[in-house]
mmCIF file of C-alpha atoms in Angstrom:
data_model
loop_
_atom_site.group_PDB
_atom_site.id
_atom_site.type_symbol
_atom_site.label_atom_id
_atom_site.label_comp_id
_atom_site.label_asym_id
_atom_site.label_seq_id
_atom_site.Cartn_x
_atom_site.Cartn_y
_atom_site.Cartn_z
ATOM 1 C CA ILE A 919 -153.998 -129.780 115.047
ATOM 2 C CA LEU A 920 -153.269 -131.467 111.714
ATOM 3 C CA TYR A 921 -156.020 -133.872 110.680
ATOM 4 C CA THR A 922 -155.308 -136.468 107.998
ATOM 5 C CA TRP A 923 -158.129 -137.803 105.841
ATOM 6 C CA PRO A 924 -158.748 -140.686 105.522
ATOM 7 C CA GLY A 925 -157.520 -141.503 109.006
ATOM 8 C CA THR A 926 -158.669 -141.954 112.562
ATOM 9 C CA SER A 927 -161.742 -140.352 114.110
ATOM 10 C CA PRO A 928 -163.096 -137.797 113.290
ATOM 11 C CA CYS A 929 -161.568 -138.378 109.849
ATOM 12 C CA ASP A 930 -162.554 -142.034 109.446
ATOM 13 C CA GLY A 931 -165.756 -141.176 107.566
ATOM 14 C CA THR A 932 -166.335 -138.550 104.906
ATOM 15 C CA LEU A 933 -163.983 -135.698 104.076
ATOM 16 C CA GLN A 934 -166.827 -133.288 104.833
ATOM 17 C CA ALA A 935 -167.147 -134.688 108.363
ATOM 18 C CA CYS A 936 -163.406 -134.295 108.880
ATOM 19 C CA ILE A 937 -163.566 -130.667 107.736
ATOM 20 C CA ASP A 938 -166.579 -129.985 109.960
ATOM 21 C CA ALA A 939 -164.698 -131.351 112.986
ATOM 22 C CA ALA A 940 -161.623 -129.178 112.420
ATOM 23 C CA GLY A 941 -161.347 -125.973 114.424
ATOM 24 C CA ALA A 942 -160.402 -122.498 113.248
ATOM 25 C CA ASP A 943 -156.672 -123.091 113.803
ATOM 26 C CA ASP A 944 -156.604 -126.678 112.505
ATOM 27 C CA SER A 945 -155.537 -128.067 109.118
ATOM 28 C CA VAL A 946 -156.908 -130.943 107.058
ATOM 29 C CA GLU A 947 -154.612 -132.819 104.676
ATOM 30 C CA ILE A 948 -155.900 -135.289 102.105
ATOM 31 C CA ALA A 949 -153.827 -138.482 101.943
ATOM 32 C CA THR A 950 -155.468 -140.160 98.970
ATOM 33 C CA ASP A 951 -155.401 -139.639 95.229
ATOM 34 C CA GLY A 952 -159.155 -140.268 95.087
ATOM 35 C CA PRO A 953 -161.393 -139.829 93.283
ATOM 36 C CA ILE A 954 -163.236 -138.102 96.141
ATOM 37 C CA ASP A 955 -166.950 -138.305 95.423
ATOM 38 C CA GLU A 956 -168.029 -135.440 97.671
ATOM 39 C CA GLU A 957 -169.241 -131.864 97.272
ATOM 40 C CA ILE A 958 -167.382 -129.805 99.893
ATOM 41 C CA LEU A 959 -169.099 -126.883 101.642
ATOM 42 C CA SER A 960 -167.540 -125.151 104.649
ATOM 43 C CA TYR A 961 -168.293 -122.145 106.850
ATOM 44 C CA GLY A 962 -165.539 -120.414 108.786
ATOM 45 C CA SER A 963 -161.785 -120.850 108.623
ATOM 46 C CA LEU A 964 -160.525 -123.706 106.449
ATOM 47 C CA ASP A 965 -157.038 -125.042 105.725
ATOM 48 C CA LEU A 966 -157.418 -127.840 103.163
ATOM 49 C CA GLN A 967 -154.425 -129.238 101.293
ATOM 50 C CA ALA A 968 -152.874 -132.284 99.685
ATOM 51 C CA ALA A 969 -150.761 -134.451 101.968
ATOM 52 C CA PHE A 970 -147.150 -134.952 100.925
ATOM 53 C CA GLY A 971 -146.858 -137.444 98.063
ATOM 54 C CA PHE A 972 -150.547 -137.324 97.109
ATOM 55 C CA THR A 973 -152.431 -135.603 94.269
ATOM 56 C CA PRO A 974 -156.048 -135.633 95.462
ATOM 57 C CA ARG A 975 -158.666 -135.617 92.714
ATOM 58 C CA PHE A 976 -162.355 -135.007 93.169
ATOM 59 C CA ALA A 977 -164.910 -137.006 91.204
ATOM 60 C CA PRO A 978 -166.302 -135.354 88.055
ATOM 61 C CA GLY A 979 -168.682 -132.496 88.760
ATOM 62 C CA ARG A 980 -167.702 -132.089 92.418
ATOM 63 C CA SER A 981 -166.824 -128.589 93.677
ATOM 64 C CA ILE A 982 -165.234 -126.980 96.743
ATOM 65 C CA THR A 983 -166.981 -123.965 98.297
ATOM 66 C CA ALA A 984 -165.588 -122.189 101.370
ATOM 67 C CA ASN A 985 -167.565 -119.417 103.058
ATOM 68 C CA SER A 986 -166.668 -117.042 105.860
ATOM 69 C CA ALA A 987 -169.100 -116.963 108.788
ATOM 70 C CA GLY A 988 -169.566 -114.775 111.847
ATOM 71 C CA ALA A 989 -167.700 -111.694 113.010
ATOM 72 C CA ALA A 990 -164.262 -113.105 113.798
ATOM 73 C CA ASP A 991 -161.223 -112.809 111.520
ATOM 74 C CA GLN A 992 -160.859 -115.952 109.422
ATOM 75 C CA ALA A 993 -158.457 -117.625 107.010
ATOM 76 C CA ILE A 994 -159.131 -119.983 104.110
ATOM 77 C CA ARG A 995 -156.470 -121.888 102.190
ATOM 78 C CA ILE A 996 -157.145 -124.471 99.470
ATOM 79 C CA GLN A 997 -153.984 -125.979 97.976
ATOM 80 C CA GLY A 998 -152.837 -128.807 95.738
ATOM 81 C CA LEU A 999 -156.222 -130.275 94.770
ATOM 82 C CA THR A 1000 -157.765 -131.259 91.425
ATOM 83 C CA VAL A 1001 -161.395 -130.825 90.446
ATOM 84 C CA ASP A 1002 -162.840 -132.170 87.188
ATOM 85 C CA GLY A 1003 -165.908 -130.398 85.859
ATOM 86 C CA GLY A 1004 -166.278 -128.558 89.184
ATOM 87 C CA ARG A 1005 -165.045 -125.279 90.609
ATOM 88 C CA ILE A 1006 -163.306 -123.732 93.618
ATOM 89 C CA ASP A 1007 -165.084 -120.793 95.268
ATOM 90 C CA VAL A 1008 -164.273 -118.660 98.311
ATOM 91 C CA ASN A 1009 -167.018 -116.305 99.544
ATOM 92 C CA HIS A 1010 -166.794 -113.548 102.147
ATOM 93 C CA LEU A 1011 -170.425 -113.350 103.260
ATOM 94 C CA LEU A 1012 -171.699 -110.427 105.355
ATOM 95 C CA ASN A 1013 -168.798 -110.940 107.703
ATOM 96 C CA GLY A 1014 -167.595 -108.130 109.971
ATOM 97 C CA GLY A 1015 -164.156 -109.685 110.415
ATOM 98 C CA ALA A 1016 -161.248 -109.854 107.986
ATOM 99 C CA LEU A 1017 -160.833 -112.817 105.642
ATOM 100 C CA THR A 1018 -157.520 -114.003 104.236
ATOM 101 C CA ALA A 1019 -158.100 -116.310 101.266
ATOM 102 C CA GLN A 1020 -155.451 -118.359 99.440
ATOM 103 C CA ILE A 1021 -156.174 -120.586 96.433
ATOM 104 C CA LEU A 1022 -152.851 -122.147 95.482
ATOM 105 C CA ASP A 1023 -151.449 -124.789 93.117
ATOM 106 C CA ASN A 1024 -154.785 -126.398 92.240
ATOM 107 C CA VAL A 1025 -155.932 -127.904 88.948
ATOM 108 C CA VAL A 1026 -159.382 -127.260 87.517
ATOM 109 C CA GLU A 1027 -160.194 -129.441 84.515
ATOM 110 C CA ARG A 1028 -163.191 -128.628 82.322
ATOM 111 C CA SER A 1029 -164.699 -125.924 84.545
ATOM 112 C CA PRO A 1030 -168.473 -126.280 84.887
ATOM 113 C CA SER A 1031 -171.225 -124.954 82.664
ATOM 114 C CA GLY A 1032 -172.192 -121.398 83.510
ATOM 115 C CA ASN A 1033 -169.508 -120.903 86.187
ATOM 116 C CA GLN A 1034 -165.925 -119.721 86.445
ATOM 117 C CA ALA A 1035 -163.235 -122.209 87.423
ATOM 118 C CA ILE A 1036 -162.031 -120.228 90.458
ATOM 119 C CA GLY A 1037 -164.092 -117.512 92.098
ATOM 120 C CA VAL A 1038 -163.532 -115.103 94.989
ATOM 121 C CA TYR A 1039 -166.534 -113.064 96.120
ATOM 122 C CA THR A 1040 -166.929 -110.505 98.876
ATOM 123 C CA ASN A 1041 -170.091 -109.064 100.344
ATOM 124 C CA GLY A 1042 -168.567 -108.633 103.787
ATOM 125 C CA SER A 1043 -168.048 -105.463 105.753
ATOM 126 C CA GLY A 1044 -164.591 -106.621 106.840
ATOM 127 C CA PRO A 1045 -161.634 -106.575 104.427
ATOM 128 C CA LEU A 1046 -160.732 -109.483 102.150
ATOM 129 C CA VAL A 1047 -157.110 -110.190 101.269
ATOM 130 C CA PHE A 1048 -156.713 -112.836 98.566
ATOM 131 C CA ARG A 1049 -153.935 -114.713 96.786
ATOM 132 C CA ILE A 1050 -154.674 -116.817 93.709
ATOM 133 C CA GLU A 1051 -151.420 -118.367 92.538
ATOM 134 C CA GLY A 1052 -150.002 -121.324 90.659
ATOM 135 C CA ASN A 1053 -153.306 -122.792 89.503
ATOM 136 C CA GLU A 1054 -153.789 -124.652 86.213
ATOM 137 C CA ILE A 1055 -157.207 -124.049 84.688
ATOM 138 C CA GLU A 1056 -158.853 -125.686 81.714
ATOM 139 C CA VAL A 1057 -161.952 -123.639 80.915
ATOM 140 C CA GLY A 1058 -164.837 -125.811 79.705
ATOM 141 C CA THR A 1059 -166.655 -125.268 76.442
ATOM 142 C CA SER A 1060 -169.782 -123.879 78.160
ATOM 143 C CA SER A 1061 -168.023 -122.071 81.026
ATOM 144 C CA PRO A 1062 -167.579 -118.283 80.871
ATOM 145 C CA GLY A 1063 -164.019 -118.156 82.142
ATOM 146 C CA GLY A 1064 -161.101 -118.837 84.424
ATOM 147 C CA VAL A 1065 -160.609 -116.622 87.506
ATOM 148 C CA SER A 1066 -163.211 -114.170 88.789
ATOM 149 C CA VAL A 1067 -162.931 -111.704 91.676
ATOM 150 C CA LEU A 1068 -166.161 -109.865 92.540
ATOM 151 C CA ALA A 1069 -166.427 -107.102 95.149
ATOM 152 C CA VAL A 1070 -170.122 -106.481 95.756
ATOM 153 C CA SER A 1071 -169.384 -104.479 98.909
ATOM 154 C CA GLY A 1072 -166.517 -104.054 101.343
ATOM 155 C CA TYR A 1073 -162.842 -103.887 100.412
ATOM 156 C CA ALA A 1074 -160.795 -106.544 98.636
ATOM 157 C CA SER A 1075 -157.111 -106.578 97.742
ATOM 158 C CA GLY A 1076 -154.717 -109.231 96.559
ATOM 159 C CA ASP A 1077 -152.569 -110.930 93.943
ATOM 160 C CA ILE A 1078 -153.389 -113.104 90.948
ATOM 161 C CA GLU A 1079 -150.063 -114.606 89.922
ATOM 162 C CA ARG A 1080 -148.552 -117.430 87.843
ATOM 163 C CA ASN A 1081 -151.832 -119.056 86.854
ATOM 164 C CA ALA A 1082 -152.126 -120.907 83.530
ATOM 165 C CA ILE A 1083 -155.585 -120.540 81.975
ATOM 166 C CA ARG A 1084 -156.518 -122.385 78.806
ATOM 167 C CA ARG A 1085 -159.824 -122.634 76.989
ATOM 168 C CA ILE A 1086 -160.684 -125.931 75.334
ATOM 169 C CA ILE A 1087 -162.609 -124.163 72.586
ATOM 170 C CA ASP A 1088 -163.877 -120.587 72.245
ATOM 171 C CA TYR A 1089 -166.894 -119.806 74.415
ATOM 172 C CA SER A 1090 -170.043 -119.440 72.335
ATOM 173 C CA GLY A 1091 -171.961 -117.405 74.943
ATOM 174 C CA SER A 1092 -171.485 -113.811 76.046
ATOM 175 C CA GLY A 1093 -168.892 -112.574 78.476
ATOM 176 C CA GLY A 1094 -166.046 -115.030 78.105
ATOM 177 C CA PHE A 1095 -162.976 -114.093 80.169
ATOM 178 C CA GLY A 1096 -159.578 -115.295 81.251
ATOM 179 C CA ILE A 1097 -159.352 -113.223 84.447
ATOM 180 C CA ASP A 1098 -162.270 -110.996 85.438
ATOM 181 C CA LEU A 1099 -162.100 -108.252 88.097
ATOM 182 C CA TYR A 1100 -165.468 -106.686 88.891
ATOM 183 C CA VAL A 1101 -166.531 -104.047 91.419
ATOM 184 C CA GLN A 1102 -170.161 -103.336 92.218
ATOM 185 C CA ASP A 1103 -170.409 -101.164 95.354
ATOM 186 C CA GLY A 1104 -167.184 -102.206 97.013
ATOM 187 C CA ALA A 1105 -163.515 -101.443 96.362
ATOM 188 C CA LEU A 1106 -160.929 -103.705 94.756
ATOM 189 C CA VAL A 1107 -157.158 -103.423 94.393
ATOM 190 C CA ALA A 1108 -155.426 -106.287 92.578
ATOM 191 C CA ASP A 1109 -151.977 -107.029 91.194
ATOM 192 C CA VAL A 1110 -152.272 -109.357 88.193
ATOM 193 C CA PHE A 1111 -148.960 -110.566 86.814
ATOM 194 C CA ARG A 1112 -147.077 -113.474 85.238
ATOM 195 C CA ASN A 1113 -150.252 -115.335 84.233
ATOM 196 C CA ILE A 1114 -150.584 -117.289 80.986
ATOM 197 C CA ILE A 1115 -153.899 -117.043 79.142
ATOM 198 C CA ASP A 1116 -154.022 -119.361 76.140
ATOM 199 C CA PHE A 1117 -156.637 -119.255 73.362
ATOM 200 C CA GLU A 1118 -159.131 -116.499 72.641
ATOM 201 C CA PHE A 1119 -161.580 -115.232 75.240
ATOM 202 C CA SER A 1120 -164.391 -113.429 73.543
ATOM 203 C CA GLU A 1121 -165.395 -110.398 75.552
ATOM 204 C CA PHE A 1122 -163.819 -109.071 78.736
ATOM 205 C CA GLY A 1123 -161.320 -109.598 81.490
ATOM 206 C CA VAL A 1124 -157.560 -109.474 81.629
#
């Protein structure tokens, strides 16, 4: 089922309520330019995208966080959205199933203090396959960096391709990065290619 927000029930209220009503095989399209004054938090599969002809923008400081949940295989796709002073995170949390995560063609303006603009994190026992492509990222003055992939446990593999990452001004703290790949006790295989990283990042990352 394709749900359109704003629209008819169950999408005649908040975007969060529309997302909560969608099933694992359903999609939610956003048919407004916004601003959308909501903090989005989901558990389980999520397919969230801009409707044709719209460029949805979230209100300043609002973020999108999508988490896996349970033991079933799940899929998360976030595409064509703009956040201002917020971030986009996908987390694979102690999940025995596989997670496919796609973060595509989004815009992150002035990523938030102390956080990366786009983050993918796995602590699940099932595999994570990710694709981070076509995003435009403006790293904020007090934000450490652009794209971060962290494998605490489990196995993660994927592509980071054709993203444009620009810092407003050099980060004054420690650990500034454009693209950061980090493995703790898990395993990570990533292809990183055709990205543009503009301005100096002070410490580590691609």
